[in-house]
Coordinates of C-alpha atoms in Angstrom, one line a residue:
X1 CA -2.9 15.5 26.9
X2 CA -4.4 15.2 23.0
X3 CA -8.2 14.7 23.3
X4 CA -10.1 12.5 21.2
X5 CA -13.7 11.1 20.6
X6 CA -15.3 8.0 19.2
X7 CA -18.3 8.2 16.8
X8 CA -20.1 4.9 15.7
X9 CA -23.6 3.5 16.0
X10 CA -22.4 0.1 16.7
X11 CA -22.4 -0.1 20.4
X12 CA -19.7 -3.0 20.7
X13 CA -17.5 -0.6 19.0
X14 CA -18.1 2.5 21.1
X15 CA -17.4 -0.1 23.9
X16 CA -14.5 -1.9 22.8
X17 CA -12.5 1.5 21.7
X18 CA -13.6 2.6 25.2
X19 CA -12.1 -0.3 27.1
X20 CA -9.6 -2.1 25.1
X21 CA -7.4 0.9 24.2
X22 CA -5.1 2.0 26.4
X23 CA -5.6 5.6 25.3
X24 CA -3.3 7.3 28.5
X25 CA -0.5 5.4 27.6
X26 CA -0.4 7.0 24.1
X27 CA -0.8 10.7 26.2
X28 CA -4.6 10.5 25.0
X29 CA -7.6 11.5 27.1
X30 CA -10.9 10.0 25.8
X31 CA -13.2 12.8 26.0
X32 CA -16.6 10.8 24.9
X33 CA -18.1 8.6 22.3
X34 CA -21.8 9.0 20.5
X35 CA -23.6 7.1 18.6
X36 CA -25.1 9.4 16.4
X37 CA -24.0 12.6 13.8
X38 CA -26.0 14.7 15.7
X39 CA -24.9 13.6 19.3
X40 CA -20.7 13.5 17.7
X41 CA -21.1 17.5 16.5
X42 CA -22.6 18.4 20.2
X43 CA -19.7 16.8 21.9
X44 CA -17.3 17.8 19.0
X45 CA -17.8 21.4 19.7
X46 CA -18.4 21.2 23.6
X47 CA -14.8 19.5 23.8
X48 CA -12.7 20.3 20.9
X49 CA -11.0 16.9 20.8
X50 CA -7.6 17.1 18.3
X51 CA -8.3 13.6 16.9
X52 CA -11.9 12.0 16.2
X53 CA -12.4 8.2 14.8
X54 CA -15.8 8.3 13.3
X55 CA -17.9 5.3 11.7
X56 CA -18.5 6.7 7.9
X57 CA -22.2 5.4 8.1
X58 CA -24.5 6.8 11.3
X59 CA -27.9 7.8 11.7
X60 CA -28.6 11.6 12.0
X61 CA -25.4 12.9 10.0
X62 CA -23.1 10.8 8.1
X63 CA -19.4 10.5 9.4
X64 CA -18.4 12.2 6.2
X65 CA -20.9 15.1 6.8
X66 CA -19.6 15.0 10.2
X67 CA -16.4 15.5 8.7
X68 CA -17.0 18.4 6.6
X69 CA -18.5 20.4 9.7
X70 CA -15.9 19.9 11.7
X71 CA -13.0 20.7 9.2
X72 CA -14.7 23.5 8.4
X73 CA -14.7 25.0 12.1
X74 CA -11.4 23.5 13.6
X75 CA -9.5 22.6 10.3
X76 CA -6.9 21.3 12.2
X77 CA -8.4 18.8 13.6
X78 CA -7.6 15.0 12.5
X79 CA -10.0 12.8 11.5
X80 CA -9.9 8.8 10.6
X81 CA -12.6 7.0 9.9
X82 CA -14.3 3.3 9.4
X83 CA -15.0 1.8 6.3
X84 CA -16.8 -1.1 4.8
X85 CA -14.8 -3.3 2.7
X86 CA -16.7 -2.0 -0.3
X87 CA -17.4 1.6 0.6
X88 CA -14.8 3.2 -1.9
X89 CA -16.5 6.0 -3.4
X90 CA -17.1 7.2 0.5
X91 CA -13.2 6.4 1.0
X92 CA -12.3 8.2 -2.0
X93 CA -14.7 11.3 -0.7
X94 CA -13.2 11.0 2.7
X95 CA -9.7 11.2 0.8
X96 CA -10.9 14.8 -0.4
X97 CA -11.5 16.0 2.7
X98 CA -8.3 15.4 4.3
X99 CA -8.5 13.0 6.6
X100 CA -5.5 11.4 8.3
X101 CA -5.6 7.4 7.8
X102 CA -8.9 5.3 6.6
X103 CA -9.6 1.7 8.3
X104 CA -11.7 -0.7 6.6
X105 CA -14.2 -2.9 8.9
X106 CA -13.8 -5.4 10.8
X107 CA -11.6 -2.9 12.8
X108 CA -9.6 -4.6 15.1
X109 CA -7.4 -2.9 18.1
X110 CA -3.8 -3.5 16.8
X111 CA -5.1 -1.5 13.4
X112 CA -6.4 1.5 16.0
X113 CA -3.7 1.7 17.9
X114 CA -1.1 1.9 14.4
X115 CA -3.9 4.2 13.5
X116 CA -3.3 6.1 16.4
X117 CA 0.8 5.9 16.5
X118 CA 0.6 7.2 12.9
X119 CA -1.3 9.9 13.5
X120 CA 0.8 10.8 16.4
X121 CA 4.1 10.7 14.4
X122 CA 2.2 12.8 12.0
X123 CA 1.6 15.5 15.0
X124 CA 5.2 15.4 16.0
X125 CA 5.8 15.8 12.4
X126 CA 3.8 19.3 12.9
X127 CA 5.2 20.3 16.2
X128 CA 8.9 19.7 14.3
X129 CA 7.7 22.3 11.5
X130 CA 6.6 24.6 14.3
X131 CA 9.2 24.3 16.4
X132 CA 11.6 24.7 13.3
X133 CA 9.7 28.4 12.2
X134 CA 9.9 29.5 16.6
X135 CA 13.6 28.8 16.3
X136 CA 14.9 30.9 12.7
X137 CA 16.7 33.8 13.5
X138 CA 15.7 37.6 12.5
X139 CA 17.8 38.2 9.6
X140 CA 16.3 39.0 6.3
X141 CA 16.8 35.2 4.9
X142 CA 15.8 33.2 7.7
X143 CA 12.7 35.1 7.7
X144 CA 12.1 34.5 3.9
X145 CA 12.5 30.8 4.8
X146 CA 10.4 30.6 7.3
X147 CA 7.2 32.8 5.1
X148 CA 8.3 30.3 2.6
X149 CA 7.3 27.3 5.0
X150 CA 4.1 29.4 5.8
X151 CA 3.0 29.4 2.2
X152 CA 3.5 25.8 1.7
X153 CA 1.5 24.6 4.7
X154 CA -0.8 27.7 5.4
X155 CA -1.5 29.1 1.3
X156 CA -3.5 32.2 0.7
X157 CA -3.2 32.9 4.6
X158 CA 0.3 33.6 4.6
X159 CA 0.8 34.9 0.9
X160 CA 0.7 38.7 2.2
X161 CA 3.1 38.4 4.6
X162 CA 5.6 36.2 2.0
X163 CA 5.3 39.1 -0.6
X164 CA 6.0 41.6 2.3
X165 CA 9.4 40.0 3.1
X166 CA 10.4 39.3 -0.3
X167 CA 9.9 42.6 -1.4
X168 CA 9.4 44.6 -4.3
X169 CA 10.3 41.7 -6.9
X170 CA 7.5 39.5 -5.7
X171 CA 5.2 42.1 -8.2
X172 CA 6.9 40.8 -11.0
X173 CA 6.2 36.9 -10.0
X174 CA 4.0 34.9 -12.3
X175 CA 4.1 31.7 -11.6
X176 CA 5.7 29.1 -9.0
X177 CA 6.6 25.8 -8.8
X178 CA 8.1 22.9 -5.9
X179 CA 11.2 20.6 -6.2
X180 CA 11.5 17.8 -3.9
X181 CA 14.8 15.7 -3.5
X182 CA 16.4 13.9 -0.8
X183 CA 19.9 14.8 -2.0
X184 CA 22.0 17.6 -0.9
X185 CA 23.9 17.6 -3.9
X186 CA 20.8 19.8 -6.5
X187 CA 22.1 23.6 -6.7
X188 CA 20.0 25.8 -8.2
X189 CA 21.6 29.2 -8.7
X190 CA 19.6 32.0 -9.2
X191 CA 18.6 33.5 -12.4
X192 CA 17.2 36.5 -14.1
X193 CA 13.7 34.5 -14.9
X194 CA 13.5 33.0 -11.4
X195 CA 14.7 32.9 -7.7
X196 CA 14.9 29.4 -6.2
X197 CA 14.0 29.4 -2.1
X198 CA 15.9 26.1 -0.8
X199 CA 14.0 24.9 2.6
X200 CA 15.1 21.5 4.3
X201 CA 12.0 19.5 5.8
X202 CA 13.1 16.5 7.5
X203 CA 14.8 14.1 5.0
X204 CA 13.6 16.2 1.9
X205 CA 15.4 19.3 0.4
X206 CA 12.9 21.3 -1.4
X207 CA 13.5 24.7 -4.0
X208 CA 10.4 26.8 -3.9
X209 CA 11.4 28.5 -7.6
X210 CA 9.5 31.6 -7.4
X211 CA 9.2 32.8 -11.6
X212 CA 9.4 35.6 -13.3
X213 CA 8.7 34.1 -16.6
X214 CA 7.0 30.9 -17.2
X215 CA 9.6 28.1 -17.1
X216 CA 11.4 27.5 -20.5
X217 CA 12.4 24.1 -22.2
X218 CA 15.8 25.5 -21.2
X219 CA 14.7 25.6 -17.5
X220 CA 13.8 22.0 -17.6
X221 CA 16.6 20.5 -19.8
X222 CA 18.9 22.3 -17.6
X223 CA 17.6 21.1 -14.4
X224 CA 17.5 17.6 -16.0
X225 CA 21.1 17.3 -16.7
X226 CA 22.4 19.0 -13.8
X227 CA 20.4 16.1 -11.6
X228 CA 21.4 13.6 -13.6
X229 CA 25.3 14.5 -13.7
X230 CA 24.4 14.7 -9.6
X231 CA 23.0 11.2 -10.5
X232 CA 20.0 12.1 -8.1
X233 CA 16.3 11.5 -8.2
X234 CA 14.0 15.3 -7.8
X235 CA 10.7 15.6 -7.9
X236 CA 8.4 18.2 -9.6
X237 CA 5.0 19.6 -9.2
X238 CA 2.9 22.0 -11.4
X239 CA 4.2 25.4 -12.2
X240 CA 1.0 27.2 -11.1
X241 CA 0.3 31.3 -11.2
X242 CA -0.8 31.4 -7.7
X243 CA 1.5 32.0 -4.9
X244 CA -1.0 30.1 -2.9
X245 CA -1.0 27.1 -4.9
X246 CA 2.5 26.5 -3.5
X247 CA 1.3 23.9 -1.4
X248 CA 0.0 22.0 -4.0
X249 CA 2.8 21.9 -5.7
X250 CA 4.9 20.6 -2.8
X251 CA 2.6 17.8 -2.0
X252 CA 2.7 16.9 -6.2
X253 CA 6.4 17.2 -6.0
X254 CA 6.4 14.4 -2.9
X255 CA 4.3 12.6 -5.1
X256 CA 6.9 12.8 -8.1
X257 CA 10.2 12.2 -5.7
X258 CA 8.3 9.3 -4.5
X259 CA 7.2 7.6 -8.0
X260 CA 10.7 8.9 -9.3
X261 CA 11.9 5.7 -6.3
X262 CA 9.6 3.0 -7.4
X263 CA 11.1 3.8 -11.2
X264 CA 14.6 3.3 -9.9
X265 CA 14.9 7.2 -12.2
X266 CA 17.5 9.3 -11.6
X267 CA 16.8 13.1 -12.9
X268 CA 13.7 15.2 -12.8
X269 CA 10.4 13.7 -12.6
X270 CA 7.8 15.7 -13.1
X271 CA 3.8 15.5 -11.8
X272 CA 2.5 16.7 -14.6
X273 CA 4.1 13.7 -17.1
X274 CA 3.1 10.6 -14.5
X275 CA 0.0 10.3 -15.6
X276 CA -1.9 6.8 -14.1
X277 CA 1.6 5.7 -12.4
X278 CA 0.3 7.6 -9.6
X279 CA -3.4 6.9 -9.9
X280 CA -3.8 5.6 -6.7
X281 CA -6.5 2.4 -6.5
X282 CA -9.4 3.6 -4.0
X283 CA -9.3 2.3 -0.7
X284 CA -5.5 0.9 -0.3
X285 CA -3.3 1.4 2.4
X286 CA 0.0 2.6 1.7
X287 CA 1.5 -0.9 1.8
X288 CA -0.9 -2.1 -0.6
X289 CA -0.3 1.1 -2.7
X290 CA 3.2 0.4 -2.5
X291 CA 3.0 -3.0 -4.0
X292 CA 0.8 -1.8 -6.8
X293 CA 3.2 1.1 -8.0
X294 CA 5.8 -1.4 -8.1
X295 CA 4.1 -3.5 -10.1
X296 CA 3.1 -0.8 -12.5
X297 CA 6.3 0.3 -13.0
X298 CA 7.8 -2.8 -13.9
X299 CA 10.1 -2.8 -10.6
X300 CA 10.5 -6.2 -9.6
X301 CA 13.3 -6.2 -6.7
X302 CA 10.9 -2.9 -5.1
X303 CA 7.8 -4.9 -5.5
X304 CA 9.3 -8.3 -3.6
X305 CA 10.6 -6.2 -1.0
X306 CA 7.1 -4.8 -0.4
X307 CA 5.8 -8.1 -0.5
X308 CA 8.1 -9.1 2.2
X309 CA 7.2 -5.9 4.5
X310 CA 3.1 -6.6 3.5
X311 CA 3.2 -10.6 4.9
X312 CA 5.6 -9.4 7.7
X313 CA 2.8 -6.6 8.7
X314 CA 0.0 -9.5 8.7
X315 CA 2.3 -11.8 11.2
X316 CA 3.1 -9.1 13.3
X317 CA -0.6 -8.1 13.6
X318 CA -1.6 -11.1 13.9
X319 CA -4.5 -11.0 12.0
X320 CA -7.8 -13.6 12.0
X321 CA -6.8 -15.6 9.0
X322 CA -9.8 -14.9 7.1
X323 CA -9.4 -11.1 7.5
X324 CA -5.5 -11.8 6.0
X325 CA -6.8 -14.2 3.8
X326 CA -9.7 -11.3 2.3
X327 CA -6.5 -9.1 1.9
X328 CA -4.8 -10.6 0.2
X329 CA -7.3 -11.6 -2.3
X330 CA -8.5 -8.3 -2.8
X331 CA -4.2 -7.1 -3.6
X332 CA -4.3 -10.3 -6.1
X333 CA -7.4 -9.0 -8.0
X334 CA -6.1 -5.9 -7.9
X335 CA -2.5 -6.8 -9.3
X336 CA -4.1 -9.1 -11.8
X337 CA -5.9 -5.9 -13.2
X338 CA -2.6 -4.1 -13.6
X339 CA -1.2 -7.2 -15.6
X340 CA -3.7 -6.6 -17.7
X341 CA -3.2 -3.3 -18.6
X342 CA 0.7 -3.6 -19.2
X343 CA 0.6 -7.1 -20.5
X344 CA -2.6 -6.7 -22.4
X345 CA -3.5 -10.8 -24.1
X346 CA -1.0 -12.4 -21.8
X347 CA -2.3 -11.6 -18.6
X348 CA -6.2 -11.5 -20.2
X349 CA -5.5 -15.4 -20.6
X350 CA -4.6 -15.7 -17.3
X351 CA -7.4 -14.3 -16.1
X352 CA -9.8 -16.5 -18.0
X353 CA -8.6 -19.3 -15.9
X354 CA -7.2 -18.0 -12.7
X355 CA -9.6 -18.8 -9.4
X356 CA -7.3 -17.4 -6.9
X357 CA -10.2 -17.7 -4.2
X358 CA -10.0 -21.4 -4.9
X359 CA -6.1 -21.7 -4.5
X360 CA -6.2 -20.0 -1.4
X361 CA -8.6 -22.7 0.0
X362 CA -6.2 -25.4 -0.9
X363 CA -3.1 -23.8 0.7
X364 CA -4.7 -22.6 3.5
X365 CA -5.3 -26.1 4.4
X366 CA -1.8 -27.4 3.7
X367 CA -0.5 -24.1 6.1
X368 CA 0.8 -22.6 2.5
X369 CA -0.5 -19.6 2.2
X370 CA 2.3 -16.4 2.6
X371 CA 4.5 -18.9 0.0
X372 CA 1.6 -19.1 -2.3
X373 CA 0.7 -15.7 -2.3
X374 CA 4.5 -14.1 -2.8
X375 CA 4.7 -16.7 -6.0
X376 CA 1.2 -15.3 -7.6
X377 CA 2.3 -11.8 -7.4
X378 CA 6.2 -12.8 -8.5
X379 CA 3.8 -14.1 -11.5
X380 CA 2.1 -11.6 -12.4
X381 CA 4.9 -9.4 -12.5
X382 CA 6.9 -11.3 -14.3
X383 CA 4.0 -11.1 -17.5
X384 CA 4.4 -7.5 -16.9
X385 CA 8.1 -7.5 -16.9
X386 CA 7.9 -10.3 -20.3
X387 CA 5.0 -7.7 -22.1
X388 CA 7.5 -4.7 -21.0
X389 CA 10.7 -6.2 -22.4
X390 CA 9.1 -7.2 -25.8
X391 CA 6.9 -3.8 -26.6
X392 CA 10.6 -1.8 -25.5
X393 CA 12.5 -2.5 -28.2
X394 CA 10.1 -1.6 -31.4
X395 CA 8.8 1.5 -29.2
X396 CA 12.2 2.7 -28.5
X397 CA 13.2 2.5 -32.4
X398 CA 10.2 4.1 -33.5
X399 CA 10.9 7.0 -31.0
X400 CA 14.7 7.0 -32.4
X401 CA 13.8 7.5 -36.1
X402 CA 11.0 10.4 -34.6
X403 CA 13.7 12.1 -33.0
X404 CA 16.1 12.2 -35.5
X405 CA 14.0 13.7 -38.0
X406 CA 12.6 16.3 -35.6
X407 CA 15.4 17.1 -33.2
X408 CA 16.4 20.5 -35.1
X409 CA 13.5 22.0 -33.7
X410 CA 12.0 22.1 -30.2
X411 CA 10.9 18.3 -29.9
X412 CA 10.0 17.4 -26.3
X413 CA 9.9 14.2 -24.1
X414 CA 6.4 14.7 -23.9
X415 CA 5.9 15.1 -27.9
X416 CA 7.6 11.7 -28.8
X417 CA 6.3 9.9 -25.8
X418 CA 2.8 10.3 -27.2
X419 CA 4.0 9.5 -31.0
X420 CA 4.9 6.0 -29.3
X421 CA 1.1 6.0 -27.6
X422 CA 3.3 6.1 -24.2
X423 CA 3.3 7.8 -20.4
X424 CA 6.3 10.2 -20.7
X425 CA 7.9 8.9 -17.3
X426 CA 7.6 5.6 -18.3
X427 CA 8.6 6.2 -22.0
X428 CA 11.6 8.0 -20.3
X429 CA 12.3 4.9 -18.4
X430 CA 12.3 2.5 -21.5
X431 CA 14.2 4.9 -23.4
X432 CA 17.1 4.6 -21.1
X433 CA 17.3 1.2 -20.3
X434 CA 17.1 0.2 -24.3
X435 CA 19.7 3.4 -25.5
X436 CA 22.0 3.4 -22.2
X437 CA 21.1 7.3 -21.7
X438 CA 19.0 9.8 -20.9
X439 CA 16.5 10.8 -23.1
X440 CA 17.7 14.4 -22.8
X441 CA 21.5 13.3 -23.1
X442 CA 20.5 11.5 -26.2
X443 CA 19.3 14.5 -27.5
X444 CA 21.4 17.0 -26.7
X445 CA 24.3 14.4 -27.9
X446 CA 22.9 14.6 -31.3
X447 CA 22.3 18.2 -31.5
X448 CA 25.9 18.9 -30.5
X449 CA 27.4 16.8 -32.9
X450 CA 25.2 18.3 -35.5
X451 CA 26.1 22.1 -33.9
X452 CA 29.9 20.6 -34.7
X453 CA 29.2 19.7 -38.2
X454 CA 27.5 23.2 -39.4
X455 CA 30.3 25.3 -37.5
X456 CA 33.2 23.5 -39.4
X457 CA 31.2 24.7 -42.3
X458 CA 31.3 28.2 -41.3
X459 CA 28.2 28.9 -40.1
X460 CA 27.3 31.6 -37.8
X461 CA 26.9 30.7 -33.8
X462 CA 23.4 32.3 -33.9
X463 CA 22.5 30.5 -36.7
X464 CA 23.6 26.8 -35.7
X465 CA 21.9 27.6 -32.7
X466 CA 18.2 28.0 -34.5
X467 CA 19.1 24.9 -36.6
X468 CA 20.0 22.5 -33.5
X469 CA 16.7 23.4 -32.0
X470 CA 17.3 26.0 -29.3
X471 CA 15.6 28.8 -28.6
X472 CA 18.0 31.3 -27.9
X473 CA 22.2 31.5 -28.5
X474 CA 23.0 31.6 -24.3
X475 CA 21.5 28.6 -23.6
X476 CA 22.9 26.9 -26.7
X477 CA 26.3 28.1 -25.6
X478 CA 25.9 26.8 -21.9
X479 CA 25.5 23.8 -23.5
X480 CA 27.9 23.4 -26.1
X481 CA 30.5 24.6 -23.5
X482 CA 29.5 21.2 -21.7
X483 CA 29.4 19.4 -24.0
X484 CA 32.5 20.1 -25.8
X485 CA 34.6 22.0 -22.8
X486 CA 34.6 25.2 -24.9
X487 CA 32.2 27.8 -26.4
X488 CA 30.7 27.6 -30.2
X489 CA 33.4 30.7 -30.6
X490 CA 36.4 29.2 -29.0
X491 CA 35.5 26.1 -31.0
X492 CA 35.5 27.8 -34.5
X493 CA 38.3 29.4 -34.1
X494 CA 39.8 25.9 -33.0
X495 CA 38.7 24.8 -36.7
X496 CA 40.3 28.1 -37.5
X497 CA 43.6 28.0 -36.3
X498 CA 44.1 24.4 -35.1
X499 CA 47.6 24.8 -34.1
X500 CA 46.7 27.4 -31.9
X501 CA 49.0 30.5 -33.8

């Protein structure tokens, strides 16, 4: 059986986690409580429990000193903790030290035990991963797979044994970076500047692209059309120079796959261009987080559908009404902060006016509440959605006549987001909702029919190649071929001999 120990200095929680919980029936043995830092790392260490709860605030040592001590002698231990309501900055600190789920006080025991059934899915998670690398056969491959998988979970642990399978190339390696997807249907062929490793973890299908250059615009702009032709969502982290940083660029990829789903975006999405979509508000619980990001990104059907799931969660749990009704308060103000920032004077006026503490009163009393407080956020994103709709159109032109003015030379999403004053990712969004394509379509639409223009003039392939924007003549050719279903060459002489004698 898992162990596990209870750390707080409140006695009626030591003894209500002690007697309430049926701990055996979740294959949990109970190995001791304390009431005190001090007492919890003397037990810690004479037991070795796999999962600790722990009260952030206790005399002797503080829960997240606690924390720290014990991560750094058992690392794989899993810790969740207690919080006060307005504790953030010791959620957020807690955050950074890796623990596995964060309840906010009153605790009740339906949130322990989900606590303890998420946790529990998360260690079955593990034992899958484990299980996966005990089972992968002895050929040269598998092995290469299952290093990969060590260098994503372990790091700088399993980095000499990676470069000893993969041989004499991974001296030449300078740089590496994750792709997430959930699609089968991403091939990434191998290249002369990079190798990419595909792994399959659960639902996700991930390339581990191992570089022996930095990635090119070419890399990218490739990737991006061959996804969206696949009309699938992936996920990128940071390219970093570390082979050990390969874990952090998985978990940013996750990250990226996951905001790339609350966009509704279909291509690449990289971390690195998400900027504050994926600043996650301290303290929230991933169906609070959830509501948030959809809101953010302008995604009303995702954001009523979390909604939905949110009040179906706080049925189900049954919760004391005023603990629901604090929740829900604290989502509102948080969602009517986000108005703000995406619909700026709109949403400010609201906010002058709106008491949503005192609304809550009334329709608590008439047995109103749930309706009520689906219809404020359906509000509130529809100013977003309004603010969204009217700022597209004049940020979208503005981008246009920037692009066509720049686009015989190297001019990147990231470039003429920032001329508009915009996140790329949502800039990318707009762009295609407003134009009807990809940013990178438009593009490479307009370069092609320029690259068509200068060649029926005579121009040299090389040359329309430098005047399109493109670095070097291959790449220009791989995409003219798909563009036009033949090469620049085969194309000129087209022009040449158009009747084909």
């Amino acid at each position: 059986m898992l162990k596990a120990a209870v750390f707080d200095d409140e006695y009626i929680v030591l003894q209500g986690l002690r007697e309430m919980i049926d701990w055996s029936s979740f294959g949990i043995e109970l190995v001791g409580t304390a009431d005190n830092g001090l007492s919890a790392l003397e037990l810690f260490r004479a037991h070795r429990p796999k999962l600790i709860f722990t009260d952030i605030r206790m005399p002797g040592m503080d829960g997240l000193q606690l924390i720290e001590e014990i991560m750094r002698e058992a690392p794989e231990t899993l810790c969740i903790v207690f919080s006060g309501f307005n504790e953030f900055e010791y959620v957020k600190r807690a955050i950074n030290l890796g623990v596995a789920d964060y309840l906010e006080k009153p605790i009740t025991i339906p949130t322990i035990e989900q606590a303890i059934r998420k946790v529990l899915d998360k260690i079955s998670q593990e034992q899958e991963v484990l299980e996966l690398k005990t089972k992968v056969k002895s050929s040269q491959g598998d092995l290469l797979v299952k290093a990969t998988f060590d260098l994503l979970f372990l790091g700088e642990e399993a980095e000499e044994k990676w470069r000893e399978i993969y041989g004499s190339g991974a001296e030449s390696i300078i740089g590496v970076t994750v792709l997430a997807t959930e699609s089968d249907q991403l091939r990434m062929l191998e290249q002369t500047d990079f190798t990419a490793i595909p792994l399959r973890h659960g639902q996700e299908r991930l390339f581990v692209c191992v570089h022996a250059q930095q990635p090119t615009p070419e890399f990218w702009e490739k990737l991006q059309l061959d996804s969206e032709q696949a009309d699938i969502s992936v996920g990128s982290g940071r390219t970093y120079t570390e082979l050990k940083d390969a874990a952090h660029s998985y978990k940013e990829a996750l990250r990226a796959l996951r905001s790339a789903h609350f966009l509704g975006e279909k291509g690449i999405v990289r971390f690195e261009d998400l900027g504050d979509l994926i600043t996650r508000p301290e303290g929230l619980s991933e169906r609070e987080e959830a509501i948030i990001l959809s809101l953010r990104s302008g995604n009303k059907t995702g954001m009523l559908e979390q909604i939905d799931r949110y009040i179906a969660w706080i049925q189900m749990e049954k919760l004391d009404s005023e603990v629901a009704e604090h929740e829900m308060l604290k989502l509102l103000y948080l969602a009517l902060e986000e108005a703000k920032r995406s619909s700026g004077d709109k949403a400010s006026r609201i906010a002058e006016t709106y008491r949503p503490h005192v609304e809550l009163r009334e329709m608590a009393a008439r047995g109103k509440v749930t309706e009520w407080f689906r219809s404020q956020l359906d509000m509130l994103i529809d100013n977003t959605m309004y603010a969204r709709e009217h700022a597209r159109h004049a940020s979208v032109t503005r981008a246009r006549n920037y692009m066509e003015l720049n686009y015989t030379r190297d001019v990147t999403l990231q470039e003429v987001a920032e001329h508009v004053g915009m996140n790329p990712t949502y800039f990318s969004v707009l762009f295609k909702e407003e134009v009807g394509e990809s940013y990178i379509k438009y593009v490479t639409r307009i370069r092609m029919e320029l690259a068509k223009t200068l060649l029926s003039r005579g121009l040299k392939v090389n040359d329309v190649s430098e005047k399109v924007g493109y670095h070097t003549y291959r790449h220009f050719s791989e995409v003219f071929k798909k563009y036009t279903g033949c090469t620049p060459g085969q194309y000129k002489d087209q022009l040449a001999n158009p009747a084909g004698i």
